[in-house]
Coordinates of C-alpha atoms in Angstrom, one line a residue:
G1 CA 75.4 46.2 27.3
I2 CA 75.8 48.5 24.3
K3 CA 72.6 50.3 25.0
A4 CA 73.4 50.5 28.7
T5 CA 76.7 52.3 27.8
K6 CA 74.9 54.6 25.4
L7 CA 72.2 55.4 27.9
L8 CA 74.6 56.2 30.7
N9 CA 76.7 58.3 28.4
A10 CA 73.6 60.3 27.4
L11 CA 72.8 60.8 31.1
G12 CA 76.3 62.3 31.6
Y13 CA 78.2 59.3 33.0
E14 CA 81.5 57.8 32.0
V15 CA 81.5 54.1 31.5
R16 CA 84.5 51.8 31.9
F17 CA 84.5 48.1 31.4
T18 CA 86.0 45.7 34.0
P19 CA 88.5 43.0 32.9
L20 CA 86.3 40.3 34.5
I21 CA 85.7 37.3 32.3
D22 CA 83.6 34.9 34.5
S23 CA 81.6 35.9 37.6
G24 CA 81.3 32.3 38.9
R25 CA 77.5 32.4 38.8
S26 CA 77.2 29.3 36.6
Q27 CA 79.5 27.4 38.9
L28 CA 77.4 28.5 42.0
S29 CA 74.2 27.4 40.3
L30 CA 75.6 23.9 39.8
G31 CA 77.1 23.6 43.3
L32 CA 80.7 23.8 42.0
L33 CA 81.9 25.9 45.0
E34 CA 85.7 25.5 44.5
E35 CA 85.5 26.7 41.0
A36 CA 83.2 29.5 42.1
R37 CA 85.6 30.5 44.8
D38 CA 88.5 30.7 42.3
C39 CA 86.4 33.2 40.3
A40 CA 85.4 35.2 43.3
E41 CA 89.0 35.4 44.7
R42 CA 90.2 36.7 41.3
N43 CA 87.4 39.2 40.8
V44 CA 87.6 40.6 44.3
E45 CA 91.3 41.2 43.9
I46 CA 90.7 43.0 40.5
L47 CA 87.7 45.0 41.7
S48 CA 89.3 46.2 44.9
N49 CA 91.8 48.1 42.8
L50 CA 89.1 49.6 40.4
L51 CA 86.3 50.7 42.7
D52 CA 86.1 53.7 44.9
D53 CA 83.4 56.0 46.4
H54 CA 82.8 57.6 43.1
T55 CA 83.1 54.4 40.9
P56 CA 80.5 51.7 41.5
L57 CA 80.3 48.4 39.7
L58 CA 77.0 48.2 37.8
G59 CA 75.5 45.0 36.6
L60 CA 72.6 44.3 34.2
E61 CA 72.0 40.7 35.2
P62 CA 70.6 40.4 38.7
S63 CA 71.8 36.8 39.5
T64 CA 75.4 37.8 38.5
L65 CA 75.7 41.2 40.1
L66 CA 74.0 40.1 43.3
G67 CA 76.4 37.2 43.5
F68 CA 79.1 39.8 44.0
R69 CA 77.2 41.1 47.0
D70 CA 75.6 38.1 48.5
E71 CA 77.9 35.2 47.9
Y72 CA 81.4 36.5 47.4
P73 CA 81.8 37.6 51.0
K74 CA 81.0 34.1 52.1
L75 CA 83.4 32.4 49.6
V76 CA 86.7 34.3 49.6
K77 CA 89.4 34.2 52.3
D78 CA 89.7 38.0 52.7
K79 CA 86.1 38.6 53.7
S80 CA 86.6 42.3 54.7
L81 CA 87.9 43.1 51.2
A82 CA 85.0 41.2 49.7
K83 CA 82.6 43.2 51.8
L84 CA 84.2 46.5 50.7
V85 CA 83.8 45.4 47.0
A86 CA 80.2 44.2 47.7
E87 CA 79.3 47.7 49.0
K88 CA 80.2 49.2 45.7
C89 CA 78.1 46.7 43.6
L90 CA 74.8 48.0 42.3
L91 CA 72.2 46.8 39.9
F92 CA 71.7 49.2 37.1
E93 CA 68.1 49.9 38.3
A94 CA 69.3 50.7 41.8
F95 CA 72.0 53.1 40.5
I96 CA 69.5 55.0 38.3
A97 CA 67.0 55.1 41.2
N98 CA 69.7 56.5 43.6
E99 CA 70.7 59.1 41.1
M100 CA 67.0 60.1 40.7
D101 CA 66.8 60.6 44.5
A102 CA 70.0 62.7 44.3
G103 CA 68.4 64.9 41.7
K104 CA 70.9 64.0 39.0
I105 CA 68.4 62.2 36.6
N106 CA 64.9 63.3 35.9
S107 CA 62.2 63.1 33.1
A108 CA 63.8 66.0 31.2
F109 CA 66.3 63.5 29.8
F110 CA 63.6 61.6 28.1
S111 CA 61.1 62.2 25.3
D112 CA 57.3 62.1 25.6
L113 CA 57.1 58.8 23.6
S114 CA 54.0 57.0 24.7
K115 CA 54.2 53.3 25.6
T116 CA 52.7 50.7 27.9
L117 CA 55.2 48.5 29.6
H118 CA 54.3 45.2 31.4
V119 CA 57.1 44.3 33.8
H120 CA 58.3 40.9 35.0
I121 CA 61.1 41.1 37.6
H122 CA 63.9 38.5 38.1
C123 CA 63.5 36.3 41.2
H124 CA 67.0 37.1 42.4
H125 CA 66.1 40.8 42.3
K126 CA 62.9 40.2 44.3
A127 CA 64.8 38.2 46.9
L128 CA 67.9 40.3 47.5
D129 CA 67.2 43.9 46.3
N130 CA 64.5 46.5 46.0
Q131 CA 62.3 45.4 43.0
E132 CA 60.5 48.8 43.2
D133 CA 63.6 50.3 41.6
V134 CA 62.7 48.7 38.3
I135 CA 59.2 50.2 38.3
K136 CA 60.5 53.6 39.5
I137 CA 63.1 54.1 36.7
L138 CA 60.7 52.9 34.0
K139 CA 58.4 55.8 35.0
L140 CA 61.1 58.3 34.1
P141 CA 59.6 58.9 30.6
K142 CA 56.5 60.9 31.4
S143 CA 54.3 59.1 28.9
Y144 CA 55.4 55.5 29.9
T145 CA 52.6 53.6 31.5
V146 CA 54.2 50.9 33.7
I147 CA 52.2 47.7 34.7
P148 CA 53.9 45.3 37.2
I149 CA 53.1 41.6 36.5
A150 CA 52.2 39.7 39.7
S151 CA 54.3 36.8 38.6
G152 CA 56.6 34.6 40.6
C153 CA 59.5 32.6 39.0
C154 CA 59.3 32.3 35.2
G155 CA 60.2 28.7 35.6
M156 CA 63.7 28.8 34.1
A157 CA 65.9 29.5 37.2
G158 CA 69.1 30.0 35.2
S159 CA 70.1 26.6 33.6
F160 CA 67.7 24.6 35.8
G161 CA 64.8 24.7 33.3
Y162 CA 67.0 23.5 30.5
A163 CA 67.6 20.1 32.2
K164 CA 65.5 17.3 30.9
E165 CA 64.5 16.2 34.3
H166 CA 63.2 19.7 35.2
Y167 CA 61.4 20.4 32.0
A168 CA 57.9 19.5 33.3
V169 CA 58.4 21.7 36.4
R170 CA 59.6 24.6 34.2
M171 CA 56.5 24.2 31.9
N172 CA 54.1 24.0 34.9
I173 CA 55.5 27.1 36.6
R174 CA 55.4 29.3 33.5
V175 CA 51.7 28.8 32.7
E176 CA 50.5 29.9 36.1
I177 CA 50.6 33.7 35.8
L178 CA 53.4 35.0 33.5
F179 CA 52.5 33.3 30.2
P180 CA 48.7 34.0 30.4
H181 CA 49.5 37.6 31.2
V182 CA 51.9 37.9 28.2
R183 CA 49.4 36.3 25.9
Q184 CA 46.6 38.7 27.0
M185 CA 48.7 41.9 26.5
P186 CA 47.5 44.3 23.9
P187 CA 49.5 44.1 20.6
D188 CA 51.1 47.5 21.1
S189 CA 52.3 46.7 24.7
I190 CA 55.9 46.0 25.5
L191 CA 57.2 43.3 27.8
V192 CA 60.1 44.2 30.1
A193 CA 62.1 41.6 32.0
N194 CA 65.5 42.2 33.6
G195 CA 66.6 38.5 33.7
T196 CA 68.3 36.8 30.8
S197 CA 66.7 33.4 31.6
C198 CA 63.3 35.1 32.0
R199 CA 63.6 36.7 28.5
H200 CA 64.6 33.3 27.0
Q201 CA 61.7 31.5 28.8
V202 CA 59.1 34.0 27.6
F203 CA 60.4 34.0 24.0
D204 CA 60.5 30.2 23.9
G205 CA 57.0 29.9 25.1
T206 CA 55.2 32.8 23.6
Q207 CA 57.5 34.1 20.8
T208 CA 57.3 37.5 22.6
K209 CA 60.6 39.4 22.8
A210 CA 61.1 41.0 26.2
L211 CA 63.3 44.1 26.7
H212 CA 65.7 44.7 29.5
P213 CA 64.8 47.9 31.4
V214 CA 67.9 49.5 29.8
E215 CA 66.5 48.9 26.4
A216 CA 63.1 50.3 27.3
L217 CA 64.6 53.5 28.7
Y218 CA 67.1 53.9 25.8
E219 CA 64.2 54.0 23.4
A220 CA 62.9 57.2 25.1
I221 CA 66.2 59.0 25.5
V222 CA 66.1 62.5 24.0

């Protein structure tokens, strides 16, 4: 979050923090719909007074931000208001990609630091948004080589993989593609993953620290 703020400031954007405390994502993952609805109702009311055509809500964690867009309009009573809020919600990667298309961000903001990035993308992002945005923005630094990993779910799925009864499933999923790829990466390569649980899973299993795309871009800011 700190590096996202510094990066956006360096790119010429003002960053304001929302007074939101709980998105309701944890409750949704556990099927606690009434508790999730309470979070959604409160957040939609707050955000409807903060967001406008020039002020989007940016999120760094796909499962959380996409909950504002995908699930909130189905949960709250005022669905039209929730849809207005949902339209203003953007993943960080989508925002940067849109600004690139608008000609507001380009490679001139970044150094010629040479790095090879191997990229694993969060399942929520793959399912509900344009995963190509992640690859696109990571190519902003001219000397970054970006290699997408043809991986599915990392096996964690939020808190699912922490449960004792799911541990074997978690372990079986992670060894299919993702972990073998990580273990075969050259020592000077960098792993990038935009999901919190993905980064935890990889570190638990390979002791490899993965960066969020924000961190990878921040390292190349001029």
